[in-house]
CSV table of C-alpha atoms in Angstrom, one decimal:
chain,number,residue,atom,x,y,z
A,1,UNK,CA,116.8,49.7,119.1
A,2,UNK,CA,116.4,46.4,121.0
A,3,UNK,CA,113.9,48.1,123.4
A,4,UNK,CA,111.7,48.9,120.2
A,5,UNK,CA,112.2,45.7,118.3
A,6,UNK,CA,112.2,43.0,121.0
A,7,UNK,CA,109.9,39.8,120.1
A,8,UNK,CA,106.3,40.5,120.8
A,9,UNK,CA,106.1,44.2,120.1
A,10,UNK,CA,108.0,43.4,116.7
A,11,UNK,CA,105.7,40.9,115.9
A,12,UNK,CA,102.4,42.4,116.9
A,13,UNK,CA,103.0,46.0,115.4
A,14,UNK,CA,106.3,46.7,113.5
A,15,UNK,CA,106.3,43.5,111.0
A,16,UNK,CA,102.8,43.9,110.0
A,17,UNK,CA,103.4,47.7,109.3
A,18,UNK,CA,106.4,47.3,107.4
A,19,UNK,CA,105.0,44.5,105.5
A,20,UNK,CA,102.1,46.6,104.4
A,21,UNK,CA,104.6,49.3,103.2
A,22,UNK,CA,107.1,47.1,101.5
A,23,UNK,CA,104.0,45.5,99.6
A,24,UNK,CA,102.6,48.8,98.5
A,25,UNK,CA,104.5,49.5,95.1
A,26,UNK,CA,103.3,45.7,94.2
A,27,UNK,CA,99.6,46.5,95.0
A,28,UNK,CA,99.9,50.0,93.5
A,29,UNK,CA,101.4,49.4,90.0
A,30,UNK,CA,100.7,45.7,89.7
A,31,UNK,CA,97.1,44.1,90.8
A,32,UNK,CA,95.7,47.3,92.9
A,33,UNK,CA,95.1,47.7,96.4
A,34,UNK,CA,92.9,45.0,97.5
A,35,UNK,CA,95.8,42.1,97.0
A,36,UNK,CA,98.9,41.1,98.8
A,37,UNK,CA,97.8,42.9,102.3
A,38,UNK,CA,98.8,41.6,105.7
A,39,UNK,CA,94.7,40.9,106.1
A,40,UNK,CA,94.8,38.2,103.4
A,41,UNK,CA,95.5,35.6,106.3
A,42,UNK,CA,92.8,36.3,107.8
A,43,UNK,CA,90.3,34.8,104.8
A,44,UNK,CA,90.3,31.2,106.1
A,45,UNK,CA,88.6,31.6,109.6
A,46,UNK,CA,84.4,31.5,108.0
A,47,UNK,CA,83.8,34.4,110.7
A,48,UNK,CA,86.6,36.8,110.2
A,49,UNK,CA,86.1,36.2,106.0
A,50,UNK,CA,83.0,38.0,106.5
A,51,UNK,CA,84.9,41.1,107.7
A,52,UNK,CA,85.9,41.4,103.9
A,53,UNK,CA,82.4,42.6,102.5
A,54,UNK,CA,83.0,45.7,104.7
A,55,UNK,CA,86.1,46.8,102.2
A,56,UNK,CA,87.7,43.8,100.8
A,57,UNK,CA,91.5,42.5,102.2
A,58,UNK,CA,92.2,46.4,103.1
A,59,UNK,CA,89.6,45.9,105.9
A,60,UNK,CA,90.8,42.9,107.2
A,61,UNK,CA,94.3,44.4,107.2
A,62,UNK,CA,93.2,47.1,109.5
A,63,UNK,CA,91.0,44.9,111.9
A,64,UNK,CA,94.4,43.1,112.2
A,65,UNK,CA,96.9,46.2,112.4
A,66,UNK,CA,94.2,47.4,114.9
A,67,UNK,CA,94.1,44.6,117.1
A,68,UNK,CA,97.6,44.5,116.7
A,69,UNK,CA,98.1,47.9,118.2
A,70,UNK,CA,96.2,47.4,121.2
A,71,UNK,CA,97.5,44.5,122.2
A,72,UNK,CA,101.1,46.6,121.8
A,73,UNK,CA,99.7,49.1,123.8
A,74,UNK,CA,98.6,47.0,126.3
A,75,UNK,CA,101.8,44.9,126.7
A,76,UNK,CA,103.6,48.1,126.8
A,77,UNK,CA,101.1,49.7,129.3
A,78,UNK,CA,100.6,52.6,127.2
A,79,UNK,CA,97.1,52.6,127.0
A,80,UNK,CA,94.3,54.0,129.7
A,81,UNK,CA,91.6,51.9,130.9
A,82,UNK,CA,88.9,53.7,129.0
A,83,UNK,CA,91.0,53.4,125.9
A,84,UNK,CA,91.2,49.7,126.2
A,85,UNK,CA,87.4,49.8,127.0
A,86,UNK,CA,86.5,51.4,123.8
A,87,UNK,CA,88.8,49.0,122.0
A,88,UNK,CA,87.1,45.9,123.7
A,89,UNK,CA,83.9,47.4,122.2
A,90,UNK,CA,85.0,48.0,118.7
A,91,UNK,CA,86.6,44.4,119.0
A,92,UNK,CA,83.5,42.9,119.9
A,93,UNK,CA,81.1,44.6,117.4
A,94,UNK,CA,83.6,43.2,114.7
A,95,UNK,CA,83.5,40.2,115.9
A,96,UNK,CA,79.9,40.2,116.3
A,97,UNK,CA,78.8,41.1,112.9
A,98,UNK,CA,81.5,38.4,111.2
A,99,UNK,CA,79.8,35.7,113.7
A,100,UNK,CA,76.3,37.3,112.6
A,101,UNK,CA,76.7,37.2,108.9
A,102,UNK,CA,78.6,33.8,108.9
A,103,UNK,CA,75.1,32.3,110.2
A,104,UNK,CA,72.9,34.6,108.0
A,105,UNK,CA,74.1,34.4,104.6
A,106,UNK,CA,73.2,31.3,103.0
A,107,UNK,CA,71.7,31.1,99.6
A,108,UNK,CA,70.4,27.4,97.9
A,109,UNK,CA,72.7,25.7,95.3
A,110,UNK,CA,71.9,26.9,91.7
A,111,UNK,CA,69.9,24.9,89.7
A,112,UNK,CA,72.5,24.2,86.7
A,113,UNK,CA,74.8,21.6,87.1
A,114,UNK,CA,77.7,22.9,86.1
A,115,UNK,CA,81.1,20.7,85.4
A,116,UNK,CA,84.6,22.6,85.8
A,117,UNK,CA,87.4,20.5,84.4
A,118,UNK,CA,90.9,20.3,85.6
A,119,UNK,CA,93.7,18.8,83.1
A,120,UNK,CA,96.5,19.1,86.0
A,121,UNK,CA,99.1,19.9,83.5
A,122,UNK,CA,100.0,23.3,81.6
A,123,UNK,CA,101.3,20.6,78.7
A,124,UNK,CA,98.1,20.9,77.1
A,125,UNK,CA,97.1,20.3,73.5
A,126,UNK,CA,95.9,23.8,71.8
A,127,UNK,CA,94.7,21.9,68.4
A,128,UNK,CA,91.4,20.3,67.2
A,129,UNK,CA,88.1,20.0,68.9
A,130,UNK,CA,88.1,20.6,72.6
A,131,UNK,CA,86.7,17.2,73.4
A,132,UNK,CA,89.4,15.7,71.4
A,133,UNK,CA,92.0,16.8,73.5
A,134,UNK,CA,94.2,13.9,75.5
A,135,UNK,CA,94.2,15.6,78.7
A,136,UNK,CA,90.2,16.6,79.0
A,137,UNK,CA,88.8,13.8,76.6
A,138,UNK,CA,88.0,11.8,79.3
A,139,UNK,CA,86.7,14.5,81.9
A,140,UNK,CA,83.9,15.8,79.0
A,141,UNK,CA,83.0,12.0,78.8
A,142,UNK,CA,82.4,11.8,82.8
A,143,UNK,CA,80.8,15.1,82.8
A,144,UNK,CA,78.2,14.3,79.9
A,145,UNK,CA,77.6,10.9,82.1
A,146,UNK,CA,76.7,12.7,85.0
A,147,UNK,CA,74.4,14.9,82.8
A,148,UNK,CA,76.4,18.5,83.4
A,149,UNK,CA,74.4,21.3,81.8
A,150,UNK,CA,77.3,23.6,81.7
A,151,UNK,CA,81.0,22.5,80.9
A,152,UNK,CA,83.5,25.2,81.9
A,153,UNK,CA,87.1,24.4,80.3
A,154,UNK,CA,89.9,26.4,82.4
A,155,UNK,CA,91.7,29.1,81.0
A,156,UNK,CA,92.8,29.8,77.4
A,157,UNK,CA,91.8,26.5,75.5
A,158,UNK,CA,92.4,27.6,71.8
A,159,UNK,CA,95.5,29.6,70.9
A,160,UNK,CA,94.0,30.7,67.2
A,161,UNK,CA,92.7,34.1,66.9
A,162,UNK,CA,89.1,33.6,65.9
A,163,UNK,CA,86.5,35.9,65.1
A,164,UNK,CA,82.5,35.5,66.4
A,165,UNK,CA,81.1,34.7,63.0
A,166,UNK,CA,84.3,32.1,62.1
A,167,UNK,CA,83.4,30.7,65.6
A,168,UNK,CA,79.9,30.7,64.8
A,169,UNK,CA,80.4,29.0,61.2
A,170,UNK,CA,83.0,26.4,62.0
A,171,UNK,CA,81.7,25.6,65.8
A,172,UNK,CA,82.3,21.8,64.7
A,173,UNK,CA,86.2,22.3,65.0
A,174,UNK,CA,86.0,23.3,68.3
A,175,UNK,CA,83.5,20.4,69.2
A,176,UNK,CA,83.1,17.4,67.9
A,177,UNK,CA,80.6,15.4,69.8
A,178,UNK,CA,77.1,15.7,68.7
A,179,UNK,CA,76.1,15.3,72.6
A,180,UNK,CA,78.6,17.8,73.6
A,181,UNK,CA,77.3,20.3,71.1
A,182,UNK,CA,73.7,20.5,73.1
A,183,UNK,CA,75.5,21.6,76.6
A,184,UNK,CA,76.6,24.9,77.1
A,185,UNK,CA,80.5,24.8,76.7
A,186,UNK,CA,82.7,27.4,78.1
A,187,UNK,CA,86.5,27.8,76.9
A,188,UNK,CA,89.1,30.7,76.5
A,189,UNK,CA,90.3,31.9,73.1
A,190,UNK,CA,91.3,35.4,71.8
A,191,UNK,CA,88.8,36.9,69.8
A,192,UNK,CA,89.2,39.7,67.1
A,193,UNK,CA,86.3,42.3,67.0
A,194,UNK,CA,86.4,45.2,64.8
A,195,UNK,CA,90.5,45.0,64.7
A,196,UNK,CA,91.3,44.5,68.3
A,197,UNK,CA,92.1,41.2,69.8
A,198,UNK,CA,90.9,40.2,73.6
A,199,UNK,CA,91.4,37.5,75.7
A,200,UNK,CA,87.8,36.3,75.6
A,201,UNK,CA,85.8,33.7,77.5
A,202,UNK,CA,83.3,32.0,75.2
A,203,UNK,CA,80.1,30.2,75.7
A,204,UNK,CA,78.7,27.8,72.9
A,205,UNK,CA,75.4,25.7,72.6
A,206,UNK,CA,74.0,24.5,69.4
A,207,UNK,CA,76.2,26.2,67.3
A,208,UNK,CA,75.7,29.7,68.5
A,209,UNK,CA,77.5,31.8,70.9
A,210,UNK,CA,75.4,32.0,74.2
A,211,UNK,CA,77.6,34.3,75.7
A,212,UNK,CA,81.2,36.1,75.9
A,213,UNK,CA,82.6,38.1,78.0
A,214,UNK,CA,86.2,40.2,77.2
A,215,UNK,CA,89.0,40.0,79.7
A,216,UNK,CA,89.0,44.1,81.2
A,217,UNK,CA,92.4,43.6,83.6
A,218,UNK,CA,95.2,42.3,81.5
A,219,UNK,CA,98.3,40.8,83.0
A,220,UNK,CA,101.3,43.2,82.0
A,221,UNK,CA,104.1,41.5,79.8
A,222,UNK,CA,101.9,38.4,78.8
A,223,UNK,CA,99.4,40.1,77.4
A,224,UNK,CA,100.0,43.9,76.9
A,225,UNK,CA,103.0,46.3,77.3
A,226,UNK,CA,103.0,48.9,79.7
A,227,UNK,CA,103.7,52.3,78.8
A,228,UNK,CA,107.1,54.0,79.9
A,229,UNK,CA,109.9,52.8,81.6
A,230,UNK,CA,108.6,49.5,82.9
A,231,UNK,CA,108.0,48.7,79.1
A,232,UNK,CA,111.8,48.8,78.0
A,233,UNK,CA,112.8,46.3,80.5
A,234,UNK,CA,111.8,43.3,77.8
A,235,UNK,CA,112.7,43.1,74.3
A,236,UNK,CA,109.3,44.3,72.1
A,237,UNK,CA,108.4,40.9,71.0
A,238,UNK,CA,108.0,39.5,74.5
A,239,UNK,CA,105.1,41.5,75.2
A,240,UNK,CA,101.3,40.3,74.3
A,241,UNK,CA,99.2,42.5,71.9
A,242,UNK,CA,95.9,41.8,73.8
A,243,UNK,CA,93.7,45.0,74.2
A,244,UNK,CA,91.5,45.4,77.6
A,245,UNK,CA,87.7,44.6,77.3
A,246,UNK,CA,85.1,47.6,77.8
A,247,UNK,CA,82.3,45.7,78.3
A,248,UNK,CA,79.2,47.5,80.1
A,249,UNK,CA,76.7,44.5,80.3
A,250,UNK,CA,77.7,42.5,83.6
A,251,UNK,CA,76.4,39.0,82.9
A,252,UNK,CA,78.6,36.6,80.6
A,253,UNK,CA,75.3,34.5,80.0
A,254,UNK,CA,72.4,36.2,80.7
A,255,UNK,CA,69.7,33.1,79.8
A,256,UNK,CA,71.5,31.2,82.3
A,257,UNK,CA,72.3,34.0,85.3
A,258,UNK,CA,76.3,33.5,85.0
A,259,UNK,CA,78.6,36.3,85.5
A,260,UNK,CA,82.3,35.4,84.5
A,261,UNK,CA,86.3,37.1,85.2
A,262,UNK,CA,89.5,35.4,83.7
A,263,UNK,CA,92.7,34.4,85.3
A,264,UNK,CA,94.3,37.3,87.5
A,265,UNK,CA,91.0,39.4,87.1
A,266,UNK,CA,89.9,37.3,90.6
A,267,UNK,CA,92.4,39.5,92.2
A,268,UNK,CA,90.4,42.7,91.7
A,269,UNK,CA,87.2,43.6,93.9
A,270,UNK,CA,86.4,46.3,91.9
A,271,UNK,CA,85.7,43.7,88.9
A,272,UNK,CA,84.2,41.2,91.1
A,273,UNK,CA,81.8,44.0,92.6
A,274,UNK,CA,81.0,45.8,89.0
A,275,UNK,CA,77.1,45.0,87.7
A,276,UNK,CA,77.0,42.7,90.7
A,277,UNK,CA,73.1,43.3,91.1
A,278,UNK,CA,72.8,43.1,87.4
A,279,UNK,CA,74.4,39.9,86.8
A,280,UNK,CA,73.2,36.6,88.0
A,281,UNK,CA,73.6,34.4,91.2
A,282,UNK,CA,76.8,32.7,89.7
A,283,UNK,CA,80.2,34.1,89.4
A,284,UNK,CA,82.7,31.7,87.1
A,285,UNK,CA,86.3,32.2,87.1
A,286,UNK,CA,88.7,30.4,84.5
A,287,UNK,CA,92.0,30.4,84.6
A,288,UNK,CA,95.5,29.3,85.5
A,289,UNK,CA,98.0,29.7,87.8
A,290,UNK,CA,100.3,27.0,86.1
A,291,UNK,CA,103.3,29.7,85.9
A,292,UNK,CA,103.7,29.5,89.9
A,293,UNK,CA,105.4,26.7,91.4
A,294,UNK,CA,105.3,28.0,94.9
A,295,UNK,CA,102.2,26.2,96.9
A,296,UNK,CA,101.6,29.7,98.8
A,297,UNK,CA,100.5,31.3,95.6
A,298,UNK,CA,97.9,28.5,94.8
A,299,UNK,CA,96.1,29.1,98.3
A,300,UNK,CA,96.2,33.0,98.3
A,301,UNK,CA,94.7,33.1,95.0
A,302,UNK,CA,91.9,30.6,96.3
A,303,UNK,CA,91.6,33.0,99.2
A,304,UNK,CA,90.9,35.9,97.2
A,305,UNK,CA,88.3,34.0,95.6
A,306,UNK,CA,86.5,32.9,98.8
A,307,UNK,CA,86.6,36.8,99.7
A,308,UNK,CA,85.1,37.6,96.5
A,309,UNK,CA,82.3,35.0,97.2
A,310,UNK,CA,81.9,37.2,100.2
A,311,UNK,CA,81.8,40.4,98.5
A,312,UNK,CA,79.4,39.5,96.0
A,313,UNK,CA,77.2,37.0,97.8
A,314,UNK,CA,77.1,34.7,95.0
A,315,UNK,CA,78.2,31.3,94.2
A,316,UNK,CA,81.3,31.1,93.1
A,317,UNK,CA,82.5,28.3,90.3
A,318,UNK,CA,86.5,28.5,89.9
A,319,UNK,CA,88.1,26.5,87.0
A,320,UNK,CA,92.1,26.4,86.9
A,321,UNK,CA,93.9,24.8,84.7
A,322,UNK,CA,96.6,22.8,87.3
A,323,UNK,CA,94.5,23.7,90.1
A,324,UNK,CA,93.2,24.6,92.7
A,325,UNK,CA,89.4,24.4,91.0
A,326,UNK,CA,86.8,24.9,93.5
A,327,UNK,CA,83.0,25.7,94.3
A,328,UNK,CA,82.8,28.6,96.9
A,329,UNK,CA,79.0,29.4,98.8
A,330,UNK,CA,78.1,33.0,99.2
A,331,UNK,CA,79.6,32.9,102.7
A,332,UNK,CA,82.9,32.0,101.5
A,333,UNK,CA,83.2,28.2,102.5
A,334,UNK,CA,84.8,25.6,100.0
A,335,UNK,CA,81.9,23.2,98.9
A,336,UNK,CA,84.3,21.1,96.9
A,337,UNK,CA,87.8,21.3,95.4
A,338,UNK,CA,90.2,19.6,93.5
A,339,UNK,CA,94.3,19.8,94.7
A,340,UNK,CA,97.0,21.5,92.9
A,341,UNK,CA,98.1,19.1,90.2
A,342,UNK,CA,95.1,17.0,90.1
A,343,UNK,CA,93.5,15.8,87.2
A,344,UNK,CA,89.8,15.3,87.7
A,345,UNK,CA,86.3,17.3,87.7
A,346,UNK,CA,83.8,18.6,89.8
A,347,UNK,CA,80.2,18.5,89.2
A,348,UNK,CA,77.9,20.3,91.4
A,349,UNK,CA,75.4,20.1,92.5
A,350,UNK,CA,76.4,16.6,92.5
A,351,UNK,CA,74.0,13.9,90.7
């Protein structure tokens, strides 16, 4: 036992494999195969992050395990010279691709000026007009002062279930200031359509709906009741009653070239890549990590958004209620961000 679990072999090979095996149930049954894998730690360096374009976090995990396995064999002297040579060639090629991709993929910032608002607290008002919310009133005024074209409220800003017709008829109950009504305002709201209630991201301008996206990957317990034994864990009234969106169009606001996803959907690479070619140059994420107190969770979800930028080669705008809100370029580099718990906004490109 001591022979195989001595310090160096354990940390190089055994520990990552055990980590991946223990995380498998979480990945399979909760968020899918692209999260909570060992390769997530490789998202931070720019050149390593580019390998994610070859297969997400799974590709990064395979790269990490391959390097660890080679080092393990070298240290235990169980690899031949030819094996070591071919392994080195593979590593050099992958590293070369990462360096090349980091230097090659560069897109100019979008022409739109987008303001991402971050209230900095989970205790927010969900009644009355958006621009009258005491946690966001000053941020809205600053966004207007900086002449933002699109103003994004994080997470679900309205708890009342509405219909598209009611939203269009009563738009002044959602946005009060005439100057704000001229801008594209994005916020989340439960939307009832044909008897089903969706978690929706809505964009309105001049009293009209400019875009709408229905969340496709719901969060179990808080948004729906899972089938089978898992659904009987809590009382029935604990579960949400939302329906998953089945939209086919990949664009949130077609006129502006903006695609969108909601909250935990940033963890699904399949959603980021879906309709990526049809959608525009901007991918917008709106959500909240307020339910998580751990700083590591905030950093992890931010890394996943960085990876989505690499995979789609788009500009990513992330508005999060308690942080970390960020602007990320197509290489996955963080151009601007607001720290966890901060009250503020990001306007990009800056005036």
